[in-house]
């Protein structure tokens, strides 16, 4: 009986083993032959399409903006597996991401979120360390691109920034977002139980496409000099802000454009929207005496005056329409002297020589009251009322830069027009756009906007503007050793409700170099400088410094003998 019992147990064990093998075989058959379409094993991954780069005019040498592949690391405190020491993990995370260990540890004890951002890193080493499941638990990573600006604040108002959604939010980044943004790729496949892709089951692989590269007309070398000089003058005179533009005369290309205060594009959220604004084309202000050159050019073009026409400005005060106009010039002066000495009364009387409609038409021919169409967001039109709405006083005030509001871009473009024999070019700052494959997507072509005055008139005004920077002129401090300079000072009272401020001014100087055969023009405008406030004292020296550096950099041949520097001179408006 004992032997029979042992035999039964053997058969029972054998039967159990047989049934187990049958079950295993059935399971394998089910897994391999069954319909598992309802089991979610699909693997999908989006591949980053990096944003295109932005370069200055020096080919690929100096990237102003680039995108880098990075990872956003995050923490899910509830996903930390048993047996892992959160203090040890915190130390590893802190070292990998350069964070404070105690701050990381505090996040492990948070209970209000399962997605706590830790930091962003472009380091593959950091990813490798934080993906080591033997040492780290509860830490995940998501791919994302980060926008980097290698030159820091340089060109910040022109470049703009990219928001947290990867969309350009200002400047070139905004205007050319559709070219710069990349096209993401896609992988669809199957994954195993560990949520890892099964490479042999990959169905779709669409590679990402980077965005196109944008090349600017701006030169970072000139831009550096401009930004440094602008910062110095704004801080020296305790001004609210300032802006500078450097433009090629023949083509309209912008070589430099700066506003101060500026900002870090990578940390744009640390500044207010007011700081993001590109003041060179977004601030509308009454230009003051820098408008007088346009007035004189228009009168010459209409044959109303010649450079030698004499105008009686009296004893320094002139009443018209019951309002006084003051002047620091007296007696009978020529039109040339009126520009050189910046006579308010002479230019106001020239304005009365026009019919209002005709004066307005000249101002609009110089593109005041309208956008110039530069490739940046935020360009203002300025303010120029229709002549039918002018008061009796307006024709005497607009010619001296009051009752009309302009942008810095409009003002420098008007002077570039005079420097270019009366041919007005559209200002532009994007030279070309190149696709990732090297295909030329866009190339800028200089565009003529109009010819507001005849060539001989523009040349005559240029000659008169040289006098402004000579002995006795209001812009003596704008002289550049070795070069002739033509330009104009401007000191405009800031408009306030009910009239004009007696303490706040816009100080400006705008001109071109060399004056006889101009290559480039420069505008410097400073808002509310103190204690000095005249364009001749505040802005003319800044113009001289920028113009000298630009002429040397562009290797413009000198056209004047170099004389001993003389820092004396009149600093009138």
Coordinates of C-alpha atoms in Angstrom, one line a residue:
X1 CA 0.0 0.0 0.0
X2 CA 2.9 2.4 0.7
X3 CA 4.3 1.8 -2.7
X4 CA 0.9 2.4 -4.3
X5 CA 0.6 5.8 -2.4
X6 CA 4.0 6.9 -3.7
X7 CA 3.0 6.0 -7.2
X8 CA -0.1 8.1 -6.9
X9 CA 1.8 11.1 -5.7
X10 CA 4.2 10.9 -8.6
X11 CA 1.3 10.7 -11.1
X12 CA -0.3 13.7 -9.4
X13 CA 2.8 15.8 -9.6
X14 CA 3.3 14.8 -13.2
X15 CA -0.3 15.8 -13.9
X16 CA 0.2 19.2 -12.3
X17 CA 3.3 19.8 -14.2
X18 CA 1.5 18.8 -17.4
X19 CA -1.3 21.2 -16.7
X20 CA 1.2 24.0 -15.9
X21 CA 2.9 23.4 -19.2
X22 CA -0.4 23.4 -21.0
X23 CA -1.4 26.7 -19.3
X24 CA 2.0 28.2 -20.3
X25 CA 1.6 27.1 -23.9
X26 CA -1.9 28.5 -24.0
X27 CA -0.7 31.8 -22.6
X28 CA 2.1 31.9 -25.2
X29 CA -0.3 31.1 -28.0
X30 CA -2.6 33.8 -26.7
X31 CA 0.1 36.4 -26.6
X32 CA 1.4 35.5 -30.0
X33 CA -1.7 34.7 -31.9
X34 CA -4.4 36.6 -30.1
X35 CA -5.9 40.0 -31.0
X36 CA -4.4 42.6 -28.7
X37 CA -5.5 45.7 -30.5
X38 CA -7.1 47.1 -27.4
X39 CA -3.9 46.9 -25.4
X40 CA -2.2 50.3 -25.4
X41 CA 1.4 49.7 -26.3
X42 CA 1.8 52.5 -28.7
X43 CA 4.9 54.7 -28.4
X44 CA 4.9 58.3 -29.6
X45 CA 7.7 60.8 -29.3
X46 CA 7.9 64.3 -30.8
X47 CA 11.4 65.3 -32.0
X48 CA 12.6 68.9 -31.4
X49 CA 12.9 71.1 -34.4
X50 CA 15.3 73.8 -33.3
X51 CA 14.7 77.4 -34.0
X52 CA 16.9 79.1 -36.7
X53 CA 19.8 81.3 -35.8
X54 CA 20.2 85.0 -36.1
X55 CA 23.5 86.5 -37.3
X56 CA 24.9 90.0 -37.8
X57 CA 26.2 91.0 -41.2
X58 CA 29.6 89.2 -40.7
X59 CA 28.4 85.9 -42.2
X60 CA 28.3 83.0 -39.6
X61 CA 31.0 84.5 -37.3
X62 CA 28.9 86.1 -34.7
X63 CA 25.6 84.3 -33.8
X64 CA 23.3 86.8 -32.0
X65 CA 20.7 84.1 -31.2
X66 CA 20.9 80.3 -31.3
X67 CA 18.7 77.5 -30.0
X68 CA 20.1 74.6 -28.1
X69 CA 18.6 71.2 -27.3
X70 CA 17.9 70.9 -23.6
X71 CA 15.9 69.0 -21.0
X72 CA 13.5 70.3 -18.4
X73 CA 14.0 68.1 -15.3
X74 CA 11.0 67.7 -12.9
X75 CA 10.2 65.9 -9.7
X76 CA 7.2 63.7 -8.8
X77 CA 7.5 63.1 -5.0
X78 CA 4.9 60.4 -5.1
X79 CA 6.8 58.4 -7.7
X80 CA 9.8 57.9 -5.4
X81 CA 10.1 54.1 -5.0
X82 CA 10.6 52.5 -1.6
X83 CA 14.1 51.9 -0.6
X84 CA 15.4 55.2 -2.1
X85 CA 16.9 57.9 0.2
X86 CA 15.4 61.3 -0.8
X87 CA 18.4 63.1 0.9
X88 CA 20.8 61.2 -1.3
X89 CA 18.7 61.8 -4.4
X90 CA 18.6 65.5 -3.5
X91 CA 22.3 65.7 -3.3
X92 CA 22.7 64.1 -6.8
X93 CA 20.1 66.4 -8.3
X94 CA 21.7 69.5 -6.7
X95 CA 25.1 68.6 -8.1
X96 CA 23.9 67.8 -11.5
X97 CA 21.7 70.9 -12.0
X98 CA 23.8 73.3 -9.8
X99 CA 21.0 73.8 -7.3
X100 CA 20.8 74.2 -3.6
X101 CA 20.6 70.8 -1.9
X102 CA 18.2 72.0 0.8
X103 CA 15.8 73.6 -1.8
X104 CA 15.7 70.3 -3.7
X105 CA 15.1 68.3 -0.5
X106 CA 12.2 70.6 0.4
X107 CA 10.6 69.9 -3.0
X108 CA 10.6 66.1 -2.2
X109 CA 8.4 66.9 0.8
X110 CA 5.8 68.9 -1.2
X111 CA 2.4 67.3 -1.4
X112 CA 0.5 69.8 -3.6
X113 CA 1.9 68.7 -7.0
X114 CA 3.2 65.7 -8.9
X115 CA 5.1 67.9 -11.3
X116 CA 7.7 70.2 -9.7
X117 CA 10.2 71.8 -12.0
X118 CA 13.8 71.4 -10.9
X119 CA 15.8 73.1 -13.7
X120 CA 16.9 73.1 -17.3
X121 CA 20.2 71.7 -18.5
X122 CA 21.8 71.2 -21.9
X123 CA 24.3 68.7 -20.4
X124 CA 24.1 65.1 -21.5
X125 CA 26.1 64.2 -18.4
X126 CA 23.4 65.6 -16.2
X127 CA 20.8 63.6 -18.1
X128 CA 22.9 60.4 -17.7
X129 CA 23.3 60.9 -14.0
X130 CA 19.6 61.7 -13.3
X131 CA 18.4 58.8 -15.5
X132 CA 20.4 56.3 -13.4
X133 CA 17.5 54.3 -11.9
X134 CA 19.9 52.6 -9.5
X135 CA 20.5 55.9 -7.7
X136 CA 17.7 58.2 -8.6
X137 CA 13.9 57.8 -8.4
X138 CA 11.0 60.2 -8.9
X139 CA 13.0 62.5 -11.3
X140 CA 11.9 62.8 -15.0
X141 CA 13.0 64.9 -18.0
X142 CA 11.3 66.5 -21.0
X143 CA 13.0 67.6 -24.1
X144 CA 12.7 71.3 -25.0
X145 CA 14.8 73.9 -26.9
X146 CA 16.2 76.9 -25.1
X147 CA 17.0 80.2 -26.8
X148 CA 20.4 81.6 -26.1
X149 CA 21.8 85.0 -26.9
X150 CA 25.6 84.7 -26.9
X151 CA 26.2 88.4 -27.0
X152 CA 24.1 89.1 -24.0
X153 CA 22.3 92.4 -24.1
X154 CA 23.7 93.3 -27.5
X155 CA 21.0 94.3 -30.0
X156 CA 18.3 93.3 -27.5
X157 CA 15.6 95.6 -28.8
X158 CA 16.3 94.5 -32.4
X159 CA 16.5 90.8 -31.7
X160 CA 13.6 90.7 -29.2
X161 CA 13.0 87.4 -27.3
X162 CA 11.2 84.1 -27.4
X163 CA 8.4 83.4 -24.9
X164 CA 7.9 80.2 -22.9
X165 CA 5.7 78.8 -25.7
X166 CA 8.6 79.0 -28.2
X167 CA 7.1 82.0 -30.1
X168 CA 8.9 85.2 -30.9
X169 CA 7.6 88.0 -28.6
X170 CA 9.4 91.1 -29.9
X171 CA 11.9 92.3 -32.5
X172 CA 13.2 90.1 -35.3
X173 CA 12.2 87.0 -33.3
X174 CA 8.5 88.1 -33.6
X175 CA 8.5 89.5 -37.2
X176 CA 10.3 86.5 -38.7
X177 CA 8.9 83.8 -36.3
X178 CA 7.4 81.8 -39.2
X179 CA 10.9 81.5 -40.8
X180 CA 12.8 81.0 -37.6
X181 CA 10.6 78.3 -36.0
X182 CA 11.6 74.8 -36.6
X183 CA 9.3 71.9 -37.7
X184 CA 9.1 69.1 -35.1
X185 CA 9.7 65.5 -36.1
X186 CA 7.8 62.4 -35.0
X187 CA 8.4 58.8 -34.0
X188 CA 5.6 56.3 -33.7
X189 CA 6.5 52.7 -32.5
X190 CA 5.6 50.2 -29.9
X191 CA 7.0 50.0 -26.3
X192 CA 7.8 47.2 -23.9
X193 CA 6.5 46.8 -20.4
X194 CA 9.1 49.3 -19.2
X195 CA 7.8 51.9 -21.6
X196 CA 10.9 51.7 -23.7
X197 CA 10.6 51.8 -27.5
X198 CA 10.9 48.5 -29.3
X199 CA 13.2 49.6 -32.2
X200 CA 12.2 46.7 -34.4
X201 CA 8.5 47.8 -34.2
X202 CA 9.1 51.4 -35.3
X203 CA 6.5 52.5 -37.8
X204 CA 7.1 56.2 -38.5
X205 CA 10.3 58.3 -38.2
X206 CA 10.0 61.9 -39.5
X207 CA 13.2 63.8 -38.8
X208 CA 12.8 67.3 -37.4
X209 CA 13.6 70.3 -39.6
X210 CA 15.5 73.3 -38.0
X211 CA 14.2 76.8 -38.7
X212 CA 15.8 79.1 -41.3
X213 CA 18.7 81.4 -40.3
X214 CA 18.2 85.2 -40.5
X215 CA 21.2 87.5 -41.3
X216 CA 20.9 91.2 -40.2
X217 CA 22.4 94.3 -41.8
X218 CA 23.6 95.3 -38.3
X219 CA 27.2 95.0 -37.4
X220 CA 27.9 93.9 -33.9
X221 CA 31.2 95.9 -33.8
X222 CA 29.4 99.2 -34.6
X223 CA 26.5 98.1 -32.3
X224 CA 28.9 97.7 -29.4
X225 CA 30.3 101.3 -29.8
X226 CA 26.7 102.6 -30.1
X227 CA 25.4 100.8 -27.1
X228 CA 28.4 101.8 -24.9
X229 CA 28.2 105.4 -25.9
X230 CA 24.5 105.6 -25.5
X231 CA 24.7 104.0 -22.0
X232 CA 27.4 106.5 -21.0
X233 CA 25.5 109.6 -22.2
X234 CA 22.2 108.5 -20.6
X235 CA 23.8 107.8 -17.3
X236 CA 26.1 110.9 -17.4
X237 CA 23.1 113.3 -17.9
X238 CA 20.7 111.3 -15.7
X239 CA 18.3 111.0 -18.6
X240 CA 15.2 108.8 -18.7
X241 CA 16.2 107.0 -21.9
X242 CA 17.9 107.5 -25.2
X243 CA 18.2 105.9 -28.7
X244 CA 20.7 105.8 -31.5
X245 CA 20.5 104.7 -35.1
X246 CA 23.3 104.3 -37.7
X247 CA 22.2 104.0 -41.3
X248 CA 23.9 103.5 -44.7
X249 CA 23.0 106.4 -46.8
X250 CA 22.9 104.8 -50.3
X251 CA 20.9 101.7 -49.4
X252 CA 18.9 102.5 -46.2
X253 CA 20.5 99.5 -44.4
X254 CA 20.6 99.9 -40.7
X255 CA 24.1 99.3 -39.3
X256 CA 23.2 99.8 -35.6
X257 CA 20.1 100.5 -33.6
X258 CA 20.0 100.8 -29.9
X259 CA 17.8 101.9 -27.0
X260 CA 18.8 102.4 -23.4
X261 CA 17.8 101.1 -20.9
X262 CA 18.1 97.7 -22.5
X263 CA 17.5 94.1 -21.2
X264 CA 18.7 90.5 -21.3
X265 CA 16.7 88.6 -23.9
X266 CA 17.1 85.4 -22.1
X267 CA 15.6 86.9 -18.9
X268 CA 13.1 89.3 -20.5
X269 CA 10.5 88.6 -17.8
X270 CA 12.7 90.4 -15.3
X271 CA 12.0 93.7 -17.0
X272 CA 8.7 95.5 -17.7
X273 CA 7.2 95.8 -21.2
X274 CA 8.3 99.5 -21.2
X275 CA 11.9 98.4 -21.3
X276 CA 11.3 95.9 -24.1
X277 CA 10.1 98.8 -26.3
X278 CA 12.4 99.8 -29.2
X279 CA 12.4 103.6 -28.5
X280 CA 14.2 104.3 -31.8
X281 CA 10.9 103.6 -33.7
X282 CA 8.3 103.5 -31.0
X283 CA 8.7 106.7 -29.1
X284 CA 6.9 109.6 -30.8
X285 CA 8.3 113.0 -29.9
X286 CA 8.5 116.6 -31.1
X287 CA 11.9 116.8 -32.8
X288 CA 12.7 120.5 -32.3
X289 CA 15.4 122.1 -34.4
X290 CA 16.5 119.0 -36.3
X291 CA 13.3 119.6 -38.3
X292 CA 14.7 122.9 -39.7
X293 CA 16.8 121.1 -42.3
X294 CA 13.7 119.6 -43.8
X295 CA 12.0 123.0 -43.8
X296 CA 14.9 124.7 -45.6
X297 CA 15.2 121.9 -48.1
X298 CA 11.5 122.1 -49.0
X299 CA 11.7 125.9 -49.4
X300 CA 14.8 125.6 -51.7
X301 CA 13.0 123.0 -53.7
X302 CA 10.0 125.3 -54.1
X303 CA 12.3 128.2 -55.2
X304 CA 11.0 130.2 -52.2
X305 CA 14.5 130.9 -50.9
X306 CA 18.2 130.4 -51.8
X307 CA 21.0 129.8 -49.3
X308 CA 21.8 133.5 -49.5
X309 CA 18.2 134.8 -49.0
X310 CA 18.2 137.3 -46.1
X311 CA 15.6 137.2 -43.4
X312 CA 15.1 139.7 -40.7
X313 CA 14.7 138.0 -37.3
X314 CA 14.4 141.3 -35.3
X315 CA 15.7 141.6 -31.8
X316 CA 15.1 138.0 -30.7
X317 CA 11.3 138.0 -30.1
X318 CA 8.6 137.8 -32.8
X319 CA 4.9 137.9 -32.3
X320 CA 2.6 136.0 -34.7
X321 CA -1.1 135.1 -34.2
X322 CA -0.8 136.7 -30.8
X323 CA 2.0 134.3 -29.6
X324 CA 5.7 135.2 -29.1
X325 CA 8.5 133.2 -30.6
X326 CA 12.0 133.7 -29.1
X327 CA 15.4 133.4 -30.7
X328 CA 19.0 133.7 -29.7
X329 CA 19.8 135.2 -33.1
X330 CA 19.1 138.8 -34.0
X331 CA 19.3 141.1 -37.0
X332 CA 19.2 140.2 -40.7
X333 CA 20.6 136.7 -41.5
X334 CA 20.9 134.4 -44.5
X335 CA 19.1 131.1 -44.8
X336 CA 22.5 129.4 -44.4
X337 CA 23.1 131.3 -41.1
X338 CA 19.6 130.4 -40.0
X339 CA 20.6 126.7 -40.1
X340 CA 24.0 127.2 -38.7
X341 CA 22.8 129.3 -35.8
X342 CA 19.4 127.3 -35.5
X343 CA 17.2 130.4 -35.8
X344 CA 13.6 129.8 -34.7
X345 CA 12.2 133.0 -36.2
X346 CA 13.9 132.7 -39.6
X347 CA 12.6 129.1 -40.1
X348 CA 9.2 130.1 -38.9
X349 CA 9.1 132.9 -41.4
X350 CA 10.2 130.5 -44.1
X351 CA 7.2 128.3 -43.1
X352 CA 4.9 131.2 -43.8
X353 CA 6.2 131.4 -47.4
X354 CA 4.4 128.1 -48.1
X355 CA 0.7 127.5 -48.6
X356 CA -0.2 125.2 -45.7
X357 CA -1.2 122.4 -48.0
X358 CA 2.1 122.6 -49.9
X359 CA 4.1 122.5 -46.6
X360 CA 2.2 119.5 -45.5
X361 CA 2.8 117.7 -48.8
X362 CA 6.6 118.2 -48.4
X363 CA 6.5 116.8 -44.9
X364 CA 4.6 113.8 -46.1
X365 CA 7.0 113.4 -49.0
X366 CA 9.7 112.9 -46.3
X367 CA 7.4 110.2 -44.8
X368 CA 6.4 112.0 -41.7
X369 CA 3.1 110.9 -40.4
X370 CA 3.4 107.4 -41.8
X371 CA 5.4 104.2 -41.1
X372 CA 8.5 103.5 -43.1
X373 CA 7.9 99.8 -43.1
X374 CA 11.0 98.5 -41.3
X375 CA 10.9 94.8 -40.4
X376 CA 10.2 95.3 -36.7
X377 CA 7.0 95.3 -34.7
X378 CA 6.0 98.5 -32.9
X379 CA 6.9 101.1 -35.5
X380 CA 4.8 104.3 -34.9
X381 CA 3.5 106.6 -37.6
X382 CA 4.2 109.8 -35.7
X383 CA 1.7 112.7 -35.7
X384 CA 1.2 115.1 -38.5
X385 CA -2.3 116.7 -38.7
X386 CA -3.9 117.6 -42.0
X387 CA -3.2 121.2 -43.1
X388 CA -7.0 121.8 -43.2
X389 CA -7.0 121.3 -39.4
X390 CA -4.0 123.6 -38.8
X391 CA -4.4 126.7 -36.7
X392 CA -3.0 130.1 -37.9
X393 CA 0.0 129.4 -35.7
X394 CA 0.8 125.9 -37.0
X395 CA 2.7 126.9 -40.2
X396 CA 5.2 128.8 -38.0
X397 CA 5.7 126.0 -35.4
X398 CA 5.9 122.9 -37.6
X399 CA 8.9 124.2 -39.5
X400 CA 10.8 124.4 -36.2
X401 CA 9.8 121.0 -35.0
X402 CA 6.8 121.8 -32.8
X403 CA 3.3 120.7 -33.4
X404 CA 4.6 117.6 -35.2
X405 CA 5.7 114.4 -33.7
X406 CA 8.2 111.9 -35.3
X407 CA 10.1 108.8 -34.5
X408 CA 13.9 108.6 -34.5
X409 CA 13.7 106.3 -37.5
X410 CA 11.8 108.9 -39.5
X411 CA 14.2 111.6 -38.6
X412 CA 17.4 109.8 -39.5
X413 CA 15.8 108.6 -42.8
X414 CA 15.0 112.2 -43.7
X415 CA 18.7 113.2 -43.2
X416 CA 19.9 110.1 -45.1
X417 CA 17.6 111.3 -47.9
X418 CA 19.4 114.7 -47.9
X419 CA 22.7 112.9 -47.8
X420 CA 21.6 110.7 -50.7
X421 CA 21.0 113.6 -53.2
X422 CA 17.3 113.6 -52.3
X423 CA 16.6 109.9 -52.9
X424 CA 14.7 108.4 -50.0
X425 CA 15.4 104.7 -49.3
X426 CA 13.3 102.4 -47.2
X427 CA 15.2 101.5 -44.0
X428 CA 15.8 97.8 -43.5
X429 CA 17.7 95.5 -41.2
X430 CA 17.4 92.0 -42.5
X431 CA 19.8 91.2 -45.3
X432 CA 18.8 87.6 -46.1
X433 CA 17.1 84.4 -44.9
X434 CA 18.7 81.0 -45.5
X435 CA 17.0 77.7 -45.2
X436 CA 18.6 74.7 -43.3
X437 CA 19.6 73.2 -46.6
X438 CA 21.4 76.4 -47.7
X439 CA 18.7 77.7 -50.0
X440 CA 18.3 81.4 -50.2
X441 CA 14.7 82.1 -49.0
X442 CA 14.9 85.9 -49.1
X443 CA 17.4 88.6 -50.0
X444 CA 16.8 92.2 -49.3
X445 CA 16.9 94.7 -52.2
X446 CA 17.3 98.4 -51.5
X447 CA 14.0 100.1 -52.2
X448 CA 13.4 103.7 -53.3
X449 CA 10.5 105.3 -51.5
X450 CA 10.5 108.6 -53.2
X451 CA 12.5 111.8 -54.2
X452 CA 11.1 114.6 -52.1
X453 CA 13.7 117.2 -53.2
X454 CA 16.0 117.6 -56.3
X455 CA 19.6 116.5 -56.1
X456 CA 21.0 120.0 -56.3
X457 CA 18.8 121.1 -53.4
X458 CA 20.0 118.2 -51.2
X459 CA 23.6 119.0 -52.0
X460 CA 23.0 122.7 -51.1
X461 CA 21.5 121.7 -47.7
X462 CA 24.4 119.4 -47.1
X463 CA 26.8 122.3 -47.6
X464 CA 24.8 124.4 -45.2
X465 CA 24.8 121.7 -42.6
X466 CA 28.5 121.5 -42.6
X467 CA 28.4 125.0 -41.2
X468 CA 26.5 123.8 -38.1
X469 CA 29.6 121.8 -37.0
X470 CA 32.1 124.6 -37.8
X471 CA 33.2 127.5 -35.6
X472 CA 30.1 129.4 -34.5
X473 CA 27.7 126.6 -35.3
X474 CA 25.5 124.9 -32.7
X475 CA 27.0 121.5 -33.4
X476 CA 30.7 122.3 -32.9
X477 CA 31.1 119.3 -30.6
X478 CA 30.0 116.9 -33.3
X479 CA 33.2 117.3 -35.4
X480 CA 35.2 114.2 -36.3
X481 CA 38.9 114.5 -36.9
X482 CA 39.8 113.8 -40.5
X483 CA 36.2 114.0 -41.8
X484 CA 33.7 116.6 -42.9
X485 CA 30.5 116.4 -40.9
X486 CA 27.1 117.8 -41.8
X487 CA 24.3 117.7 -39.2
X488 CA 21.9 119.5 -37.0
X489 CA 21.3 120.0 -33.3
X490 CA 17.9 119.8 -31.7
X491 CA 16.7 120.9 -28.3
X492 CA 13.0 120.3 -28.0
X493 CA 10.8 121.1 -25.0
X494 CA 8.8 118.1 -24.0
X495 CA 5.1 118.4 -24.6
X496 CA 3.0 118.2 -21.5
X497 CA -0.8 118.7 -21.0
X498 CA -1.6 122.4 -21.7
X499 CA 1.7 123.3 -23.3
X500 CA 5.5 122.6 -22.9
X501 CA 7.7 121.7 -20.0
X502 CA 10.2 124.3 -18.8
X503 CA 12.5 121.6 -17.4
X504 CA 12.3 118.5 -19.6
X505 CA 13.7 118.4 -23.1
X506 CA 14.7 116.0 -25.9
X507 CA 18.3 116.6 -26.9
X508 CA 19.3 115.4 -30.4
X509 CA 21.9 115.5 -33.0
X510 CA 21.6 114.0 -36.4
X511 CA 24.1 114.1 -39.3
X512 CA 26.2 112.3 -41.8
X513 CA 29.8 111.5 -42.6
X514 CA 31.7 112.5 -44.8
X515 CA 29.5 115.5 -45.5
X516 CA 30.6 115.9 -49.1
X517 CA 30.2 112.3 -50.1
X518 CA 28.1 110.8 -47.3
X519 CA 28.5 107.1 -46.4
X520 CA 26.5 106.8 -43.2
X521 CA 24.2 108.9 -41.0
X522 CA 23.8 108.8 -37.2
X523 CA 21.0 110.0 -35.0
X524 CA 21.4 110.4 -31.2
X525 CA 18.4 111.4 -29.1
X526 CA 18.3 111.7 -25.3
X527 CA 15.1 112.2 -23.3
X528 CA 15.2 114.6 -20.3
X529 CA 18.9 115.0 -19.8
X530 CA 20.0 117.0 -16.7
X531 CA 21.5 119.4 -15.8
X532 CA 22.6 120.2 -19.4
X533 CA 19.8 119.7 -21.9
X534 CA 20.9 121.1 -25.3
X535 CA 21.5 118.9 -28.3
X536 CA 24.8 120.6 -28.9
X537 CA 26.1 119.8 -25.4
X538 CA 24.5 116.4 -24.7
X539 CA 24.1 114.6 -28.0
X540 CA 26.7 116.1 -30.4
X541 CA 29.7 114.6 -28.5
X542 CA 28.0 111.2 -28.5
X543 CA 27.4 111.6 -32.3
X544 CA 31.1 112.4 -32.8
X545 CA 32.3 109.4 -30.8
X546 CA 30.0 107.0 -32.7
X547 CA 30.7 108.6 -36.1
X548 CA 34.5 108.4 -35.6
X549 CA 34.4 104.8 -34.6
X550 CA 32.1 103.9 -37.5
X551 CA 34.2 105.7 -40.1
X552 CA 37.3 103.9 -38.9
X553 CA 35.6 100.5 -38.9
X554 CA 34.1 101.0 -42.3
X555 CA 37.5 102.3 -43.6
X556 CA 35.9 105.4 -44.9
X557 CA 38.8 107.5 -46.5
X558 CA 39.3 110.8 -44.6
X559 CA 38.4 113.9 -46.5
X560 CA 39.8 116.5 -44.2
X561 CA 43.2 117.3 -42.7
X562 CA 43.5 116.2 -39.1
X563 CA 43.7 119.2 -36.8
X564 CA 44.4 119.6 -33.1
X565 CA 41.2 118.7 -31.1
X566 CA 39.4 121.7 -29.8
X567 CA 36.6 121.1 -27.3
X568 CA 35.4 124.6 -27.2
X569 CA 32.4 125.9 -29.1
X570 CA 28.9 127.1 -28.9
X571 CA 26.4 124.7 -27.4
X572 CA 23.2 126.3 -28.4
X573 CA 20.2 124.3 -29.4

